[in-house]
């Protein structure tokens, strides 16, 4: 723990640590949801979507790394037991039970939208109080916004393809 670094935080550090640990748990769950989704995926465009899911998995893991570093800096402890991730996480883990590409996209879009709300909230709470965490949350938020758009654009491609495919099949 950095003592001066902790002193300059103008808010309840324990409250902040709870939020950081919640986000940390969410990142691990998001990592696993993406990582496994990329393995089990089935359906049209599965290779393109799997590549994006795999990339996002590595980016979520990098977010977990940034959060763990900040938690330790503030004198906290990142969740030591994975069995607590579900309780700590503000975002749901959506198991990829249905491997259809469209379902996986929908589940992961919902996850990104929850992540966007989580980091927006973290920024609102730390604004003018903890510049280091604010800046960290901004960096992660930028990437979550990018993730949402990546997945929605793949979803749009999939829908267009299915529509056109149906029209073509109907004409044949
Ligand atoms: Fe993330
Ligand atoms: Fe993300
Ligand atoms: Mg991406």
mmCIF file of N, CA and C in Angstrom, residues 24 63-75 78 136:
data_model
loop_
_atom_site.group_PDB
_atom_site.id
_atom_site.type_symbol
_atom_site.label_atom_id
_atom_site.label_comp_id
_atom_site.label_asym_id
_atom_site.label_seq_id
_atom_site.Cartn_x
_atom_site.Cartn_y
_atom_site.Cartn_z
ATOM 1 N N UNK A 24 -13.669 -5.950 -10.431
ATOM 2 C CA UNK A 24 -12.636 -6.981 -10.611
ATOM 3 C C UNK A 24 -13.283 -8.367 -10.829
ATOM 4 N N UNK A 63 -8.112 -5.857 -17.948
ATOM 5 C CA UNK A 63 -8.850 -4.968 -17.032
ATOM 6 C C UNK A 63 -8.763 -5.504 -15.601
ATOM 7 N N UNK A 64 -8.908 -6.817 -15.448
ATOM 8 C CA UNK A 64 -8.787 -7.433 -14.112
ATOM 9 C C UNK A 64 -7.411 -7.113 -13.526
ATOM 10 N N UNK A 65 -6.388 -7.163 -14.367
ATOM 11 C CA UNK A 65 -5.025 -6.865 -13.925
ATOM 12 C C UNK A 65 -4.904 -5.422 -13.436
ATOM 13 N N UNK A 66 -5.451 -4.483 -14.185
ATOM 14 C CA UNK A 66 -5.398 -3.063 -13.790
ATOM 15 C C UNK A 66 -6.128 -2.832 -12.461
ATOM 16 N N UNK A 67 -7.284 -3.474 -12.325
ATOM 17 C CA UNK A 67 -8.080 -3.303 -11.104
ATOM 18 C C UNK A 67 -7.367 -3.906 -9.899
ATOM 19 N N UNK A 68 -6.770 -5.088 -10.073
ATOM 20 C CA UNK A 68 -6.050 -5.732 -8.960
ATOM 21 C C UNK A 68 -4.902 -4.841 -8.502
ATOM 22 N N UNK A 69 -4.195 -4.249 -9.456
ATOM 23 C CA UNK A 69 -3.079 -3.360 -9.121
ATOM 24 C C UNK A 69 -3.566 -2.162 -8.313
ATOM 25 N N UNK A 70 -4.686 -1.585 -8.721
ATOM 26 C CA UNK A 70 -5.227 -0.411 -8.014
ATOM 27 C C UNK A 70 -5.726 -0.794 -6.616
ATOM 28 N N UNK A 71 -6.368 -1.959 -6.508
ATOM 29 C CA UNK A 71 -6.860 -2.421 -5.206
ATOM 30 C C UNK A 71 -5.691 -2.572 -4.229
ATOM 31 N N UNK A 72 -4.608 -3.170 -4.686
ATOM 32 C CA UNK A 72 -3.431 -3.363 -3.830
ATOM 33 C C UNK A 72 -2.810 -2.013 -3.459
ATOM 34 N N UNK A 73 -2.735 -1.096 -4.419
ATOM 35 C CA UNK A 73 -2.207 0.256 -4.143
ATOM 36 C C UNK A 73 -2.963 0.933 -3.019
ATOM 37 N N UNK A 74 -4.266 0.682 -2.967
ATOM 38 C CA UNK A 74 -5.123 1.337 -1.971
ATOM 39 C C UNK A 74 -5.171 0.568 -0.650
ATOM 40 N N UNK A 75 -4.389 -0.491 -0.543
ATOM 41 C CA UNK A 75 -4.330 -1.248 0.711
ATOM 42 C C UNK A 75 -5.393 -2.329 0.810
ATOM 43 N N UNK A 78 -7.560 -7.978 -3.616
ATOM 44 C CA UNK A 78 -8.471 -8.458 -4.666
ATOM 45 C C UNK A 78 -9.126 -9.761 -4.186
ATOM 46 N N UNK A 136 -8.257 5.482 -14.463
ATOM 47 C CA UNK A 136 -8.269 4.036 -14.721
ATOM 48 C C UNK A 136 -9.643 3.609 -15.273
#
